[in-house]
CSV table of C-alpha atoms and ligand atoms in Angstrom, one decimal:
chain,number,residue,atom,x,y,z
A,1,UNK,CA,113.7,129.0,108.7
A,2,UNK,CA,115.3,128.3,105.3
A,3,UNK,CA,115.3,125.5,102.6
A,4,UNK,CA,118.8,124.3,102.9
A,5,UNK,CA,120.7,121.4,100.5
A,6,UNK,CA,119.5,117.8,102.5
A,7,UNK,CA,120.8,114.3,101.4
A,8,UNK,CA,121.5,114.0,98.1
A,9,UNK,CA,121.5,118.1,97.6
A,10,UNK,CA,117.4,117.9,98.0
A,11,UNK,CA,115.6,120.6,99.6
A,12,UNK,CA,114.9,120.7,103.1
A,13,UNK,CA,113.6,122.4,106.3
A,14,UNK,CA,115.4,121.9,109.6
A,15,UNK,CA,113.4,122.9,112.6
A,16,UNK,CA,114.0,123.5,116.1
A,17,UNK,CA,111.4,123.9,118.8
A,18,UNK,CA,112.0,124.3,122.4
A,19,UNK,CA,110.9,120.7,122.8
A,20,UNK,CA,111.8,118.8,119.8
A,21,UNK,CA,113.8,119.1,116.5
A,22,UNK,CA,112.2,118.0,112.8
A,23,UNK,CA,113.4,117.7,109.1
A,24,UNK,CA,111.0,118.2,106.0
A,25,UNK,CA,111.6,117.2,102.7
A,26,UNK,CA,109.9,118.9,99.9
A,27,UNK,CA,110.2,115.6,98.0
A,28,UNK,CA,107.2,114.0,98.7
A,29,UNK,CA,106.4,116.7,101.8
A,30,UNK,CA,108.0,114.0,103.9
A,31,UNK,CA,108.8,114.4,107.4
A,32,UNK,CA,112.3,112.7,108.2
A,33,UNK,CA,112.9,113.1,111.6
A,34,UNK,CA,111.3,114.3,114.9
A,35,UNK,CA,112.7,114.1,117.7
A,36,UNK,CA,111.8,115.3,121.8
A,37,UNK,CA,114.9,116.7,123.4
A,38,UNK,CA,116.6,113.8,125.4
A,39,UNK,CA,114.5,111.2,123.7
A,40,UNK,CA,115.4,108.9,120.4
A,41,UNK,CA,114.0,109.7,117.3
A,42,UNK,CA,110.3,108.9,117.1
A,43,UNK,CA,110.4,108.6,113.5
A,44,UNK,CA,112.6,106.0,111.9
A,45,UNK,CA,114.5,106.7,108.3
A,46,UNK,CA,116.6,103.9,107.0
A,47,UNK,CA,120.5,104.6,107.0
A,48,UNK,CA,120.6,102.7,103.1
A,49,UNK,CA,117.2,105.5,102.1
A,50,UNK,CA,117.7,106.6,98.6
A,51,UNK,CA,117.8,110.6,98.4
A,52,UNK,CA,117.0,111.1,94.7
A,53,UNK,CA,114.7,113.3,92.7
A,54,UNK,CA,111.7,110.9,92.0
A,55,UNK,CA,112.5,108.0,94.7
A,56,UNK,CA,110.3,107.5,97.8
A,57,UNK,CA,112.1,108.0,101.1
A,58,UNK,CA,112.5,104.7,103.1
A,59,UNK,CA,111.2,105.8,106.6
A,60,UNK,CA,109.4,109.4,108.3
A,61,UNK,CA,106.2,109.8,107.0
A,62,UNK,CA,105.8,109.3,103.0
A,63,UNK,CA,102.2,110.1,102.0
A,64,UNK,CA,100.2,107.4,100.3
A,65,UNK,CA,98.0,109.1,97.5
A,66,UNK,CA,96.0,108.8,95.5
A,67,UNK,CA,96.3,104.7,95.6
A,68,UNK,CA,97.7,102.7,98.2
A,69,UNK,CA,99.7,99.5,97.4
A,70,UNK,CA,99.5,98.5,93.6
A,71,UNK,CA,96.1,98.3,92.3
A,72,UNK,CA,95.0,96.8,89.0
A,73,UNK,CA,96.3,98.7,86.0
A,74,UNK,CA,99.3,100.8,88.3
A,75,UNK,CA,102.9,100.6,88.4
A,76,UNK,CA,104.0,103.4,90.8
A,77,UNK,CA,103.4,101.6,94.2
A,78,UNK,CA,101.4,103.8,96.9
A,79,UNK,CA,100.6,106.7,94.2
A,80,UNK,CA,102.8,109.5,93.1
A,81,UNK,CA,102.3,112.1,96.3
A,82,UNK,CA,105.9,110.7,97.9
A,83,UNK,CA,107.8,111.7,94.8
A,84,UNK,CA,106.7,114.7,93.9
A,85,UNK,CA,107.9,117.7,94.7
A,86,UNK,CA,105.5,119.7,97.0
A,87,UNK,CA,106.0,123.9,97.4
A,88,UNK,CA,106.7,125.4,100.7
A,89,UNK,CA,104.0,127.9,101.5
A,90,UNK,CA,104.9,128.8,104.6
A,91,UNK,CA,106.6,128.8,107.4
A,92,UNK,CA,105.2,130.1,111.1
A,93,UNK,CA,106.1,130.2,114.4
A,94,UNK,CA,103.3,129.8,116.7
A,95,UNK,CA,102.3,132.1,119.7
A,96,UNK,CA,102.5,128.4,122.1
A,97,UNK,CA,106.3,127.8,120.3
A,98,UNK,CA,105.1,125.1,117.9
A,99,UNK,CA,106.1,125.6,114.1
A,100,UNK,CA,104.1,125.5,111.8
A,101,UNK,CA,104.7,124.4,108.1
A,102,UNK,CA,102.4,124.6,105.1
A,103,UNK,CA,103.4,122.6,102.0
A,104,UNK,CA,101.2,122.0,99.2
A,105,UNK,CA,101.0,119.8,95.7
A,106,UNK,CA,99.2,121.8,93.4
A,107,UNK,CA,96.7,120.3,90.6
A,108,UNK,CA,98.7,118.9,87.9
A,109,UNK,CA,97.6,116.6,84.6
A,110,UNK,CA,97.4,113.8,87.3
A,111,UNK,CA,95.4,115.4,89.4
A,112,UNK,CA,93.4,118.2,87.5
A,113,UNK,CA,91.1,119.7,90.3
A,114,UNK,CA,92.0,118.0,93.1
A,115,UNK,CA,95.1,119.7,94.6
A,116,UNK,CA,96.2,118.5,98.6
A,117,UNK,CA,98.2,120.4,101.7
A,118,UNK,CA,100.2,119.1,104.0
A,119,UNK,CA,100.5,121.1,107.9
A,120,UNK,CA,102.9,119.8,109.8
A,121,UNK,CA,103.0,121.3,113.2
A,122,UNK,CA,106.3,120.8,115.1
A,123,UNK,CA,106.5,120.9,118.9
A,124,UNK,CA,105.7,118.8,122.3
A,125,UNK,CA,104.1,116.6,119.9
A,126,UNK,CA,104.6,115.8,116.0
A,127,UNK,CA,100.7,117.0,114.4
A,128,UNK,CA,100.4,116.5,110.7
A,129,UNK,CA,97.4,117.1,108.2
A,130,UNK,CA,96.8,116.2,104.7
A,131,UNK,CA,93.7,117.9,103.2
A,132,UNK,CA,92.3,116.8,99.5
A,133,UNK,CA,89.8,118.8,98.2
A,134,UNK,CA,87.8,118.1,95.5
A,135,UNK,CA,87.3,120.9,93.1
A,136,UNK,CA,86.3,118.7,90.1
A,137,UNK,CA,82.6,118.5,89.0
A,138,UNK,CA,82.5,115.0,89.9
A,139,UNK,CA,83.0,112.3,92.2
A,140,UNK,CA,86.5,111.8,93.1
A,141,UNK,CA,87.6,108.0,94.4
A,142,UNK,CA,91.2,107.8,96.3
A,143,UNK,CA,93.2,105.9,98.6
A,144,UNK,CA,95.2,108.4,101.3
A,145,UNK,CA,97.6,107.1,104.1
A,146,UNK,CA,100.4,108.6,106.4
A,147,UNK,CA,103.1,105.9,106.0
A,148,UNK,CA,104.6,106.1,109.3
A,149,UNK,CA,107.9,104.4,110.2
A,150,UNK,CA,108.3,104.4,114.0
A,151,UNK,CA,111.5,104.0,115.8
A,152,UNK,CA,111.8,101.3,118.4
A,153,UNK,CA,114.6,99.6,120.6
A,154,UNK,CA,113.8,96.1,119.4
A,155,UNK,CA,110.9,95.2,117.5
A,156,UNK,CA,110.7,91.3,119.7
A,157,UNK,CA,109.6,93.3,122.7
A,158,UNK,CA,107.4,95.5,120.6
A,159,UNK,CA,103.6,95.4,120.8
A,160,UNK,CA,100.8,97.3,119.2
A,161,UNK,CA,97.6,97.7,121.6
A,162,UNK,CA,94.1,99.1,120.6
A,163,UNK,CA,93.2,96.9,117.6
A,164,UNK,CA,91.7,94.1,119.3
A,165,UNK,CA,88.5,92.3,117.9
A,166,UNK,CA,88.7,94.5,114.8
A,167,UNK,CA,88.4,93.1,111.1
A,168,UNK,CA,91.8,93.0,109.2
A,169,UNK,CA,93.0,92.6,105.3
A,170,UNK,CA,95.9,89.9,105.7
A,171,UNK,CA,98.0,91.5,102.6
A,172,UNK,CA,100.2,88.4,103.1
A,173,UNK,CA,97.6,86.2,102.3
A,174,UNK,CA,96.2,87.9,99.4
A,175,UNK,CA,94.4,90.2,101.8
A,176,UNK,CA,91.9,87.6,103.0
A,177,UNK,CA,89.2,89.3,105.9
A,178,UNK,CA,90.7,87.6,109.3
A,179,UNK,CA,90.0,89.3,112.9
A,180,UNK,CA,92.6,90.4,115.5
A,181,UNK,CA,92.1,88.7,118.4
A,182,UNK,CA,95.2,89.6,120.5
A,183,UNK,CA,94.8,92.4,123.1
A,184,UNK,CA,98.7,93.5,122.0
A,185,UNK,CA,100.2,92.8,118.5
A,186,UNK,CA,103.5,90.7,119.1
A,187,UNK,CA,105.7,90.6,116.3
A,188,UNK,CA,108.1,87.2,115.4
A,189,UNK,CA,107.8,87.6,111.7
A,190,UNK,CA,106.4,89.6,108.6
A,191,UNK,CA,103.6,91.2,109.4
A,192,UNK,CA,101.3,93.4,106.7
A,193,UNK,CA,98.1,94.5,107.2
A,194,UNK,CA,95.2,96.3,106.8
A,195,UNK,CA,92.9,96.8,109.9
A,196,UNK,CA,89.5,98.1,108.8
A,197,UNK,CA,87.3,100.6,110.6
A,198,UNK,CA,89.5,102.0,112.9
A,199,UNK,CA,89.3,105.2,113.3
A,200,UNK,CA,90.7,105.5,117.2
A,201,UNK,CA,93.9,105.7,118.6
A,202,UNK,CA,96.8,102.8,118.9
A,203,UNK,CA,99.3,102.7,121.1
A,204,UNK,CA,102.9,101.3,120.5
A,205,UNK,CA,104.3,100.0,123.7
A,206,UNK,CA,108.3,99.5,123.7
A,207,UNK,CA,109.7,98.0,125.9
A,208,UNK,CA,113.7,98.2,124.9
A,209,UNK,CA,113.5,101.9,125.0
A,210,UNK,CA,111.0,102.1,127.5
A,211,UNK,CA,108.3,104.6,126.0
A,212,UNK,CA,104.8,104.4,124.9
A,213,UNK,CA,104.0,105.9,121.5
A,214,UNK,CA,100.3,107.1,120.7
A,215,UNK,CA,99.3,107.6,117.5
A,216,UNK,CA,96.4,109.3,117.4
A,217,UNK,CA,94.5,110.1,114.5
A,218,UNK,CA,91.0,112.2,112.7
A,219,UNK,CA,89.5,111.7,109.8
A,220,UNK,CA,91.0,107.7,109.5
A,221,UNK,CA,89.4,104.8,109.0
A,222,UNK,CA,92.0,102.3,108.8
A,223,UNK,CA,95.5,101.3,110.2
A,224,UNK,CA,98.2,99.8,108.3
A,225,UNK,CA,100.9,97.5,110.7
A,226,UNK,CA,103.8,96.6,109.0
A,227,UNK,CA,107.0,94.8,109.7
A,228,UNK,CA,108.9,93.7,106.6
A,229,UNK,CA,111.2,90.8,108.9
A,230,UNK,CA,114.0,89.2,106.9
A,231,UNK,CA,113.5,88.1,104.1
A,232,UNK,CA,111.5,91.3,102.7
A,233,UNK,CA,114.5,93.4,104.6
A,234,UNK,CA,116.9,91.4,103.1
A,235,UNK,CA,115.3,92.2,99.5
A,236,UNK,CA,114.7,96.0,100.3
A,237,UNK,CA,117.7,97.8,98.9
A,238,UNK,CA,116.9,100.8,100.4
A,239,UNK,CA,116.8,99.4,104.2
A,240,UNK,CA,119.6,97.6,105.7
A,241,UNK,CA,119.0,93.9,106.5
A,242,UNK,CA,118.8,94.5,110.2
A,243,UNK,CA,116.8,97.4,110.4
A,244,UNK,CA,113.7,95.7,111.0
A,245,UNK,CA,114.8,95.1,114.7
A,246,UNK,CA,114.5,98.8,114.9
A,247,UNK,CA,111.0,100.1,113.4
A,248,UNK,CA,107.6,99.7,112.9
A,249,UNK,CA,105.1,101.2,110.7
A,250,UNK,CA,101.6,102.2,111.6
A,251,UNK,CA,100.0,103.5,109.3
A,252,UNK,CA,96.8,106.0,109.4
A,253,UNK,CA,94.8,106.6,106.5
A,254,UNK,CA,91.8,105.5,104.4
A,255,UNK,CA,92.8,102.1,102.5
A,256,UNK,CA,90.8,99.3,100.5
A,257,UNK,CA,87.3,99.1,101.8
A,258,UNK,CA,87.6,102.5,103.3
A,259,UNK,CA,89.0,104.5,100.5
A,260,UNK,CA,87.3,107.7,100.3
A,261,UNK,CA,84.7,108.7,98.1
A,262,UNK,CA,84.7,112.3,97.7
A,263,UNK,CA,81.7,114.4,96.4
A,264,UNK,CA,82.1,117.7,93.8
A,265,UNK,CA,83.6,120.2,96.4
A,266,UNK,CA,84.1,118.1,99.2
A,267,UNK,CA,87.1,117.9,100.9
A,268,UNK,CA,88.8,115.5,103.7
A,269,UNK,CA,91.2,115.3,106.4
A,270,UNK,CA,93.4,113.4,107.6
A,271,UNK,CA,95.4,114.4,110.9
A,272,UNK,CA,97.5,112.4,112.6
A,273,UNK,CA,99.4,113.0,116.1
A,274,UNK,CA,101.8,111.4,117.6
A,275,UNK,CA,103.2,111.8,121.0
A,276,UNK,CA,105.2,109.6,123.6
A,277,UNK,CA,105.9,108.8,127.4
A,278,UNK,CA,108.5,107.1,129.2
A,279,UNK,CA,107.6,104.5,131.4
B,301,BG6,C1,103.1,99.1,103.4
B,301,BG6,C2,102.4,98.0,102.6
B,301,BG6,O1,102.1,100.1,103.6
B,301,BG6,O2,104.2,99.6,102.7
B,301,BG6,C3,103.5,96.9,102.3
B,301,BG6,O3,101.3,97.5,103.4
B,301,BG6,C4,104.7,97.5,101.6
B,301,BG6,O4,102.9,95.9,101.5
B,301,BG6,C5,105.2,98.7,102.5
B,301,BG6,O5,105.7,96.5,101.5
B,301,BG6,C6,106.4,99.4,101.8
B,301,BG6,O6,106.1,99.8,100.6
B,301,BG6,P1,107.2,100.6,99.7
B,301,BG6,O7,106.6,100.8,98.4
B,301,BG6,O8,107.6,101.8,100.4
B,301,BG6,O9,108.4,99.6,99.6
């Protein structure tokens, strides 16, 4: 498997499994596109995404690190891991036919002792792992999230099951505490929010394109939902001002109140995996 020229001349790795095909950026270690044979794409990347040295990809899955959103005192939204360019360490073809791919962001000034890797396995199902390890002295604080756009037929007959009764940040409301109370998550306009304490499975259930979507997840303790609706799509220049018929993120990471904590040579990880079924 080579690194070949992608949009906008950046590298990139095209795989093909005998179940699925994938695209990896280097920029950002950002997964573009998987895809099951005879299915749509399960990941959604916008058709108006900038493809420039130093710009976040609209859609796949950027990684959110070390800060999600814009804290006090930033100015890069959702950290600096999404635009930097991460070094392919390998790639492997795996005894079951899944491919493995090992990318990694070495310390830098930023991040002096604490370097991350990315494995992204390829095959019946999309498996990806981010793992930050703390080699500093001290205790490291840090925000990490898998930003994952979702393709779906039309976002009115979307719903997201599996968060029910749990304890959300509103980040349209100046992230006020509310609770879900719906069994299944409708969408009919913006949506933005951080559900806390979740580290289980959700399930998005499509029915334009008839398929169930699990995203499954270890080492997470929140889920981000988001659905930017008109207006924000409108005001997105990088995402087309209908393309929010056609995704949904949901996110799986460790956000706000669950931001990790990390002790002198501790380490975390965060896996996510995402299959589908038709129905
Ligand atoms: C989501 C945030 O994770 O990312 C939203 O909850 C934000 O508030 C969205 O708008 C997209 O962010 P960006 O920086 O990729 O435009």
């Amino acid at each position: 498997m080579h690194v070949i020229n992608g949009r906008g001349g950046l590298p990139m790795l095209q795989i093909q499994t005998p179940w699925s095909a994938a695209e990896i950026y280097l920029q950002g270690a950002s997964v573009t596109h998987f895809q099951l044979h005879g299915e749509p794409p399960l990941l959604f990347l916008s058709e108006q995404s900038r493809f420039e040295k130093e710009a976040p990809i609209r859609g796949g899955i950027p990684i959110i690190f070390p800060w999600f959103g814009k804290p006090e005192g930033r100015t890069l939204q959702h950290g600096f891991a999404r635009i930097r360019n991460w070094e392919l360490v390998e790639v492997r073809k795996q005894t079951d036919g899944s491919v493995l791919v090992h990318l990694s962001l070495p310390a830098s000034a930023e991040l002096l002792a604490v370097p991350l890797e990315y494995y992204v396995t390829v095959g019946r199902t999309l498996m990806t792992e981010l793992v930050i390890t703390n080699f500093s002295d001290r205790e490291f604080h840090c925000e990490n999230c898998l930003h994952t756009y979702f393709t779906v037929g039309d976002i009115k007959q979307v719903s997201v099951a599996g968060l029910q009764g749990v304890e959300y940040l509103d980040s349209l409301d100046g992230r006020t505490r509310k609770q879900e109370m719906e069994n299944a998550i409708r969408f009919t306009g913006e949506v933005d929010r951080v559900y806390l304490n979740t580290p289980h499975a959700v399930e998005i259930h499509d029915a334009a394109l008839r398929r169930v979507i699990q995203v499954a997840k270890e080492g997470s303790a929140s889920t981000v939902v988001w659905n930017p609706w008109i207006a924000k799509a409108k005001a997105m220049a990088d995402f087309d001002d209908s393309e929010y018929q056609r995704m949904v993120c949901v996110e799986s990471g460790n956000c706000t109140e669950n931001a990790l904590h990390l002790a002198a040579g501790q380490e975390s990880r965060l896996k996510l995996i995402v299959s589908s079924a038709s129905f």
